[in-house]
Coordinates of C-alpha atoms in Angstrom, one line a residue:
M238 CA 87.7 62.5 195.4
T239 CA 88.1 60.2 192.3
R240 CA 84.8 60.8 191.1
H241 CA 85.4 64.7 191.2
I242 CA 88.4 64.2 189.2
R243 CA 86.8 62.0 186.4
H244 CA 84.0 64.9 186.2
A245 CA 86.7 67.4 185.8
A246 CA 88.4 65.4 183.2
L247 CA 85.2 64.8 181.3
F248 CA 84.4 68.5 181.5
C249 CA 87.9 69.2 179.9
V250 CA 87.3 66.7 177.0
L251 CA 84.1 68.4 176.4
L252 CA 85.7 71.8 176.2
L253 CA 88.6 70.5 174.1
A254 CA 85.8 69.0 171.7
A255 CA 83.9 72.3 171.7
L256 CA 87.2 74.1 170.9
L257 CA 88.1 71.7 168.1
V258 CA 84.5 72.0 166.7
N259 CA 84.7 75.7 166.8
A260 CA 88.1 75.7 165.1
A261 CA 86.7 73.6 162.2
R262 CA 83.7 75.9 162.0
V263 CA 86.0 78.8 161.6
Q264 CA 88.7 77.3 159.2
V265 CA 86.2 75.5 157.1
L266 CA 82.7 76.7 157.2
R267 CA 83.6 80.4 157.9
A268 CA 86.9 80.6 156.1
D269 CA 85.4 82.4 153.0
A270 CA 83.4 85.0 155.1
Y271 CA 86.6 85.7 157.2
G272 CA 88.7 85.8 154.2
A273 CA 86.4 88.3 152.5
D274 CA 85.9 90.5 155.7
P275 CA 87.5 94.1 154.7
A276 CA 89.0 94.2 158.2
N277 CA 91.3 91.1 157.6
R278 CA 94.4 92.4 156.3
R279 CA 96.5 89.1 156.5
D280 CA 96.3 88.4 152.7
T281 CA 97.0 91.9 151.9
I282 CA 100.1 91.9 154.3
T283 CA 101.2 88.7 152.9
R284 CA 100.8 89.7 149.4
Y285 CA 103.2 92.5 149.9
Q286 CA 105.8 90.8 152.0
Q287 CA 107.9 90.0 149.2
P288 CA 109.2 91.6 146.0
R289 CA 106.9 91.4 142.9
G290 CA 108.0 89.6 139.8
D291 CA 109.2 91.6 137.1
I292 CA 107.8 92.4 133.5
L293 CA 110.7 92.3 130.8
V294 CA 111.2 94.2 127.6
A295 CA 114.0 92.7 125.5
G296 CA 115.3 90.6 128.5
R297 CA 115.4 93.7 130.7
P298 CA 112.8 94.5 133.4
V299 CA 111.0 97.5 133.3
T300 CA 109.5 97.1 136.6
G301 CA 111.0 96.5 140.1
S302 CA 110.2 96.6 143.9
R303 CA 111.0 99.0 146.6
D304 CA 111.3 98.0 150.5
T305 CA 109.4 100.5 152.4
G306 CA 109.7 98.8 155.7
E307 CA 106.1 99.1 156.5
H308 CA 103.3 96.4 157.1
L309 CA 102.7 96.4 153.4
R310 CA 106.3 96.1 152.7
Y311 CA 107.2 96.2 149.1
E312 CA 105.8 98.9 146.5
R313 CA 106.0 98.5 142.8
T314 CA 108.3 100.5 141.0
Y315 CA 108.7 101.4 137.1
R316 CA 111.5 102.3 134.7
D317 CA 110.5 104.5 131.9
G318 CA 106.9 104.4 133.4
P319 CA 105.2 106.6 130.9
L320 CA 106.7 104.9 127.9
Y321 CA 105.8 101.5 129.0
A322 CA 102.4 102.3 130.9
P323 CA 100.2 100.9 128.2
V324 CA 101.9 97.7 128.5
T325 CA 102.4 97.3 132.2
G326 CA 99.6 99.1 133.6
F327 CA 99.8 99.7 137.2
A328 CA 99.9 97.7 140.4
S329 CA 98.8 99.8 143.3
Q330 CA 98.4 98.9 146.9
E331 CA 95.3 101.1 147.1
Y332 CA 93.7 101.0 143.5
G333 CA 94.7 97.3 142.4
T334 CA 96.1 96.3 139.1
T335 CA 95.5 97.0 135.3
L336 CA 96.7 95.7 131.9
L337 CA 99.6 93.1 132.3
E338 CA 99.9 93.7 135.9
H339 CA 96.3 92.5 136.3
T340 CA 96.1 89.7 133.9
E341 CA 99.6 88.3 135.1
D342 CA 98.9 89.2 138.8
G343 CA 98.8 85.6 139.9
L344 CA 102.4 84.8 138.5
L345 CA 103.8 88.1 139.3
S346 CA 102.7 88.0 143.0
G347 CA 103.7 84.4 143.5
A348 CA 99.9 83.4 144.3
D349 CA 99.6 81.3 141.2
P350 CA 99.6 77.4 142.3
V351 CA 101.7 76.5 139.1
L352 CA 104.5 78.1 140.7
A353 CA 104.5 75.8 143.6
P354 CA 107.3 73.1 143.8
L355 CA 104.7 70.5 144.5
P356 CA 100.7 70.2 144.1
L357 CA 99.0 71.5 147.2
W358 CA 102.5 72.3 148.6
N359 CA 101.5 75.9 149.7
E360 CA 98.2 74.9 151.3
F361 CA 100.2 72.7 153.8
T362 CA 103.1 74.7 154.5
R363 CA 101.4 78.0 154.3
S364 CA 104.3 79.5 152.1
R365 CA 104.2 81.7 149.1
N366 CA 106.5 81.4 146.0
A367 CA 108.6 84.2 144.6
G368 CA 107.0 86.0 142.0
G369 CA 107.4 85.0 138.5
K370 CA 108.6 86.9 135.4
V371 CA 106.7 88.0 132.3
M372 CA 108.8 88.4 129.0
T373 CA 106.7 90.7 126.7
T374 CA 107.2 90.7 122.7
I375 CA 107.8 94.5 122.7
D376 CA 110.7 95.9 120.6
P377 CA 112.1 98.7 123.0
A378 CA 113.3 100.6 119.9
A379 CA 110.0 100.6 118.1
Q380 CA 108.3 101.4 121.5
R381 CA 110.4 104.5 121.9
A382 CA 110.2 105.6 118.4
A383 CA 106.4 105.7 118.5
Y384 CA 106.4 107.4 122.0
E385 CA 108.8 110.1 120.7
G386 CA 107.1 110.5 117.4
L387 CA 103.8 111.2 119.1
R388 CA 105.5 113.6 121.4
S389 CA 102.9 115.9 123.1
R390 CA 100.0 115.0 120.6
K391 CA 97.1 112.7 121.9
G392 CA 97.1 109.7 120.1
A393 CA 98.3 105.8 120.0
V394 CA 100.5 103.5 117.9
A395 CA 100.2 99.7 117.6
A396 CA 102.8 97.7 115.8
V397 CA 102.9 93.9 115.2
E398 CA 104.9 91.4 113.4
P399 CA 102.7 90.0 110.4
S400 CA 104.1 86.5 110.4
T401 CA 103.6 85.7 114.1
G402 CA 101.1 88.3 115.6
R403 CA 103.7 89.5 118.2
V404 CA 103.0 93.1 119.4
L405 CA 106.1 95.1 118.8
A406 CA 104.8 98.5 120.1
L407 CA 101.9 99.7 122.0
V408 CA 101.9 103.5 122.9
S409 CA 99.4 105.9 124.1
V410 CA 99.9 109.6 124.6
P411 CA 99.4 111.2 126.9
S412 CA 100.5 108.9 129.5
Y413 CA 101.3 108.7 133.0
D414 CA 103.8 107.2 135.6
P415 CA 102.3 104.3 137.1
G416 CA 104.6 104.4 139.8
L417 CA 102.9 107.1 141.4
L418 CA 100.1 105.0 142.1
S419 CA 102.1 102.2 143.7
G420 CA 101.6 102.9 147.5
N421 CA 98.6 103.7 149.6
G422 CA 99.4 106.9 151.2
R423 CA 98.7 110.7 150.4
T424 CA 101.0 110.7 147.3
A425 CA 99.0 107.8 145.6
R426 CA 95.6 109.3 146.6
E427 CA 96.6 112.8 145.1
A428 CA 98.0 111.2 141.9
W429 CA 94.9 109.3 141.5
A430 CA 92.7 112.1 142.1
R431 CA 94.7 114.2 139.5
L432 CA 95.0 111.7 136.9
N433 CA 91.2 110.9 136.9
A434 CA 90.3 114.6 136.8
D435 CA 92.5 115.2 133.7
P436 CA 90.4 115.9 130.7
D437 CA 93.0 114.2 128.3
R438 CA 92.5 110.7 130.4
P439 CA 96.2 109.8 130.5
M440 CA 95.4 106.4 131.9
L441 CA 93.2 105.4 128.9
N442 CA 95.1 103.2 126.8
R443 CA 94.3 104.6 123.5
A444 CA 96.0 101.8 121.4
V445 CA 93.5 99.2 122.7
Q446 CA 90.8 100.5 124.7
R447 CA 89.4 103.4 122.6
T448 CA 87.9 103.1 119.2
Y449 CA 87.9 106.0 116.4
P450 CA 86.3 106.0 113.0
P451 CA 89.1 104.7 110.8
G452 CA 88.4 107.1 108.0
S453 CA 90.1 106.2 104.8
T454 CA 92.3 103.5 106.2
F455 CA 89.1 101.4 106.1
K456 CA 89.3 101.6 102.2
V457 CA 91.7 98.6 102.6
V458 CA 88.9 96.6 103.8
T459 CA 86.3 97.8 101.2
A460 CA 89.0 97.3 98.3
A461 CA 89.7 93.7 99.5
A462 CA 86.1 92.8 99.8
A463 CA 85.4 94.1 96.2
L464 CA 88.3 92.1 94.9
D465 CA 87.7 88.9 96.7
A466 CA 84.1 89.1 95.4
G467 CA 84.9 89.9 91.7
V468 CA 83.1 93.2 91.7
V469 CA 86.5 94.7 90.4
D470 CA 88.7 92.4 88.3
D471 CA 91.2 95.1 86.9
L472 CA 92.8 97.6 89.1
D473 CA 93.0 99.9 86.1
E474 CA 89.7 99.7 84.7
P475 CA 87.4 102.8 85.2
T476 CA 85.0 102.1 88.0
D477 CA 82.1 104.3 86.5
S478 CA 81.9 106.4 89.8
P479 CA 80.5 109.8 89.6
D480 CA 81.8 112.8 91.3
P481 CA 80.0 113.8 93.3
Y482 CA 78.2 110.7 94.3
T483 CA 74.6 110.9 95.5
L484 CA 74.2 108.6 98.5
P485 CA 71.3 105.8 97.6
G486 CA 67.9 106.9 98.8
T487 CA 68.9 110.4 99.7
T488 CA 69.7 113.8 98.2
T489 CA 73.0 113.9 100.2
R490 CA 76.1 114.3 97.7
L491 CA 79.5 113.0 98.8
T492 CA 82.4 114.7 97.3
N493 CA 86.3 114.1 97.5
G494 CA 89.2 116.1 98.9
A495 CA 91.2 115.1 95.7
R496 CA 90.7 116.0 92.1
G497 CA 90.2 113.4 89.0
C498 CA 88.1 110.9 91.1
A499 CA 85.1 110.7 88.5
D500 CA 85.2 107.3 87.0
A501 CA 88.7 106.5 88.5
S502 CA 90.1 103.1 88.5
L503 CA 90.5 101.3 91.7
R504 CA 94.4 102.1 91.6
E505 CA 93.8 105.8 91.1
A506 CA 91.2 105.8 93.6
F507 CA 93.3 104.1 96.2
V508 CA 96.3 106.3 95.6
Q509 CA 94.0 109.5 95.7
S510 CA 91.6 108.2 98.5
C511 CA 88.6 108.9 96.5
N512 CA 85.3 108.8 98.9
T513 CA 83.2 108.6 95.9
V514 CA 84.8 105.5 94.4
F515 CA 84.7 103.5 97.7
A516 CA 81.4 104.7 98.8
K517 CA 79.8 103.2 95.4
L518 CA 82.2 100.1 95.7
G519 CA 80.7 99.3 99.1
V520 CA 77.2 99.7 98.0
T521 CA 78.1 97.6 95.1
T522 CA 79.8 94.9 96.9
G523 CA 77.0 94.7 99.4
V524 CA 76.4 94.5 103.1
A525 CA 76.9 90.7 103.4
R526 CA 80.3 90.6 101.7
M527 CA 81.4 93.8 103.2
R528 CA 80.5 92.1 106.7
A529 CA 82.3 89.0 106.0
M530 CA 85.4 90.9 105.1
A531 CA 85.4 93.1 108.1
H532 CA 84.7 90.1 110.4
G533 CA 87.8 88.2 108.7
F534 CA 90.0 91.1 109.6
G535 CA 88.8 91.1 113.1
F536 CA 85.8 93.7 113.3
N537 CA 82.9 92.7 115.7
D538 CA 85.1 90.4 117.7
G539 CA 84.5 91.1 121.5
D540 CA 86.8 88.3 122.8
L541 CA 90.1 89.6 121.6
R542 CA 92.5 89.6 124.5
I543 CA 96.5 90.2 124.1
P544 CA 96.3 88.9 127.2
F545 CA 94.2 92.0 128.6
R546 CA 91.1 92.8 126.7
V547 CA 91.0 94.9 123.5
A548 CA 87.9 96.9 123.0
R549 CA 85.5 95.7 120.2
S550 CA 86.2 97.2 116.7
T551 CA 82.7 97.5 114.9
F552 CA 81.3 97.3 111.4
D553 CA 77.6 97.9 111.7
T554 CA 75.6 95.1 109.8
T555 CA 72.2 96.7 110.2
V556 CA 72.8 99.7 107.6
D557 CA 70.7 100.6 104.7
R558 CA 72.6 101.3 101.3
S559 CA 73.4 104.9 102.1
Q560 CA 74.7 104.1 105.6
L561 CA 76.8 101.3 103.9
A562 CA 78.3 103.9 101.4
L563 CA 79.6 105.9 104.4
S564 CA 80.6 102.9 106.6
S565 CA 82.6 101.7 103.5
I566 CA 84.9 104.9 103.8
G567 CA 85.3 104.2 107.4
Q568 CA 82.7 106.7 108.7
Y569 CA 79.0 106.3 110.1
N570 CA 79.4 103.7 112.8
T571 CA 82.6 102.1 111.6
R572 CA 85.0 102.1 114.6
A573 CA 88.4 100.5 115.1
T574 CA 91.1 100.5 117.7
P575 CA 94.6 101.3 116.3
L576 CA 95.6 97.5 117.3
Q577 CA 92.7 96.5 114.9
M578 CA 94.0 98.6 112.1
A579 CA 97.6 97.3 112.4
M580 CA 96.1 93.8 112.0
V581 CA 94.6 95.1 108.9
A582 CA 97.7 96.1 107.6
A583 CA 99.4 92.8 108.8
A584 CA 96.8 90.7 107.0
V585 CA 97.7 92.4 103.6
A586 CA 101.4 92.0 104.5
S587 CA 100.9 88.2 105.2
G588 CA 99.2 87.1 102.2
G589 CA 95.7 87.4 103.7
Q590 CA 96.2 85.7 106.9
V591 CA 95.2 87.1 110.3
R592 CA 97.1 86.1 113.3
E593 CA 95.7 86.9 116.7
P594 CA 98.3 89.3 118.1
Y595 CA 99.9 88.8 121.6
L596 CA 102.0 90.7 124.1
V597 CA 103.4 87.9 126.4
E598 CA 106.3 85.8 124.7
R599 CA 106.9 83.7 127.8
T600 CA 106.3 83.5 131.5
T601 CA 108.9 81.9 133.9
R602 CA 109.6 81.1 137.6
A603 CA 111.8 83.5 139.5
G604 CA 114.7 80.9 138.9
G605 CA 114.1 81.0 135.1
G606 CA 112.2 77.9 134.5
T607 CA 109.6 78.2 132.0
V608 CA 105.9 78.4 133.1
S609 CA 104.2 79.0 129.8
A610 CA 105.1 80.0 126.2
A611 CA 103.2 81.7 123.5
G612 CA 103.6 79.0 121.0
A613 CA 101.7 79.0 117.7
R614 CA 98.8 81.3 117.4
P615 CA 95.3 80.8 115.8
V616 CA 95.3 81.9 112.1
R617 CA 92.2 82.7 110.0
R618 CA 92.1 83.9 106.3
A619 CA 90.7 87.2 105.7
M620 CA 91.3 87.4 101.9
H621 CA 92.5 85.2 98.9
P622 CA 96.3 85.4 98.7
A623 CA 95.7 86.9 95.2
T624 CA 93.8 89.6 96.6
A625 CA 96.4 90.2 99.3
M626 CA 99.0 90.7 96.4
R627 CA 96.9 93.3 94.7
M628 CA 96.2 94.9 97.9
R629 CA 99.8 95.2 98.6
E630 CA 100.5 96.6 95.1
L631 CA 97.9 99.2 95.8
M632 CA 99.4 100.2 99.2
R633 CA 102.7 100.4 97.8
G634 CA 101.4 102.9 95.4
V635 CA 100.0 105.1 98.0
V636 CA 103.8 105.5 99.5
E637 CA 105.4 105.7 96.0
D638 CA 103.0 108.1 94.2
G639 CA 100.1 109.0 96.6
T640 CA 99.5 110.7 99.7
G641 CA 101.7 108.4 101.8
K642 CA 105.3 109.5 100.6
K643 CA 106.2 110.7 104.0
A644 CA 106.5 106.9 105.0
A645 CA 109.2 106.1 102.3
I646 CA 112.3 104.5 103.5
P647 CA 115.2 104.0 101.2
G648 CA 116.1 100.6 100.2
T649 CA 112.8 99.7 101.8
V650 CA 109.4 98.2 100.2
V651 CA 106.6 100.1 102.2
G652 CA 103.0 100.0 101.7
G653 CA 100.5 102.4 103.3
K654 CA 97.3 103.9 103.5
T655 CA 96.3 107.3 104.9
G656 CA 93.3 108.5 106.5
T657 CA 91.6 111.6 107.8
A658 CA 88.5 110.9 110.0
Q659 CA 85.6 113.5 110.4
H660 CA 84.1 113.2 113.9
G661 CA 82.0 115.3 116.3
L662 CA 78.5 116.9 115.9
G663 CA 78.4 117.9 112.3
N664 CA 82.0 116.9 111.9
S665 CA 83.0 119.8 113.8
G666 CA 85.8 118.0 115.8
T667 CA 89.4 118.2 114.6
P668 CA 89.7 115.2 112.4
Y669 CA 91.8 112.3 113.4
A670 CA 94.8 111.6 111.4
W671 CA 95.5 107.8 110.4
F672 CA 98.2 105.9 108.8
I673 CA 98.5 102.4 108.5
S674 CA 101.5 100.5 106.8
W675 CA 103.7 97.6 106.4
A676 CA 107.3 97.1 105.6
Q677 CA 110.1 95.0 104.5
R678 CA 113.7 95.3 103.7
E679 CA 114.5 94.4 99.8
E680 CA 116.4 91.3 101.0
D681 CA 113.7 90.0 103.3
M682 CA 111.3 87.4 102.3
E683 CA 108.1 89.0 103.8
P684 CA 107.2 92.0 105.6
R685 CA 108.5 92.4 109.3
V686 CA 106.2 95.0 110.8
A687 CA 102.9 96.4 110.2
V688 CA 101.9 99.8 111.9
A689 CA 98.8 101.7 112.8
V690 CA 99.0 105.4 113.9
V691 CA 96.2 107.6 115.1
V692 CA 96.9 111.2 116.0
E693 CA 93.8 113.2 117.7
D694 CA 94.8 116.6 117.5
A695 CA 96.7 119.5 116.1
A696 CA 97.2 123.3 116.2
N697 CA 94.4 123.7 113.9
R698 CA 92.3 121.5 111.4
R699 CA 94.3 122.5 108.4
E700 CA 97.5 121.0 109.9
I701 CA 96.4 117.4 110.4
S702 CA 96.5 114.9 107.9
G703 CA 97.2 111.0 107.7
G704 CA 100.0 111.7 105.2
G705 CA 101.6 114.8 107.0
T706 CA 100.9 113.8 110.6
A707 CA 100.6 110.2 111.2
A708 CA 102.9 108.7 108.3
P709 CA 106.2 110.2 109.8
I710 CA 105.6 108.4 113.0
A711 CA 104.8 105.1 111.2
R712 CA 108.0 105.5 109.2
A713 CA 110.0 106.0 112.6
V714 CA 108.4 102.9 113.9
M715 CA 109.2 100.7 110.9
E716 CA 112.7 102.0 110.8
A717 CA 113.4 101.1 114.3
V718 CA 112.2 97.5 113.7
L719 CA 114.1 97.0 110.4
K720 CA 117.4 98.5 111.6
P721 CA 120.0 95.7 111.7

């Protein structure tokens, strides 16, 4: 009898050892495979068992969480969803995350190990931290002024603080309500299908994800390159520029929309936005120096993140002389995001220095303890300070005496540059209206805001212009930032 008991005990020990080996195999060797199995919903259920942390604007949350009482318990909610969608993006149980909801997902969902009270604490306790908070740099007054300024027109606005790189406004119209995508039911699926089928692409963040021909706003880059290289020494000296100007190596004649451009000085050409002067100036400056200046401003940089990725703005470096002439007036293959052109204006405003823009000021734990802060940002010099001073003089002339008068603000120093960019086959599309600018109150030591506005459409081609369509929007944004 004792022998049978020993055999049974040995058999039980073997069974226990087999169970332990199998458990180890499942927990260690097969953990990744089981975790990635689409049928395994434990991580998903755990993820939505608690409220998501909030994204804040000026200290107030523009996001929230709603208790549905279902397996995926908490859904994301949004306050002023269309207004802040280009900042927050969406967090959807069905379609994932975008923009800040994506780049800060670990912190907002509570999954980031940095939120744990002790290293490896969550691995041992199987617990999950409360979601943290993301504090943005957005100025709510500037954001609303940009959104209401665009109204029903397609376009985008980006505004930054020149001295720091803080993003003050990021608006894209048409927009959408990200709350419609939060769940995983019929409502979310219908909204997803409708938004993706919309030809106006409301989920496209035009401020950072779309590039446009910058048109005459790029003349800021061309003028800076010519001044920095010594091609032009005197703003008021005639430039020996014909009108019309025949593109080098071709029979194509470039003309102007303004009069008095023949042999105009750089100051006159900038104020009147003479294509012929700047096309010739770009050719004289040369592709190497034009490329260096464009690169200094941020063109051709594919690594810019704020923290989500910004589309690469481009200045073609493989051009011949005729193509360089067109590139120098913001046409041909020259493309820019509104954020990039806001950086151009900011560089002029800050004495030639370019600061990388950023959107997140600080992240914190749910209880308020700081996780990370923006700190000092990398700085590079786009142009000499003396060049920046002369560019500020030229941009002030556009607002005071030229095509940008509608951006003028009483008691405020404003500099700007208009642009009307042709596009489409044979330039058949409605031109894009651009305006880039900076502003400071007379008592300020330095400019406090730089803005770029692009408007894609108008009732007809004759109604759209940088000075008439885009400049008033920029003025409203600058006023919102400068208001005491």
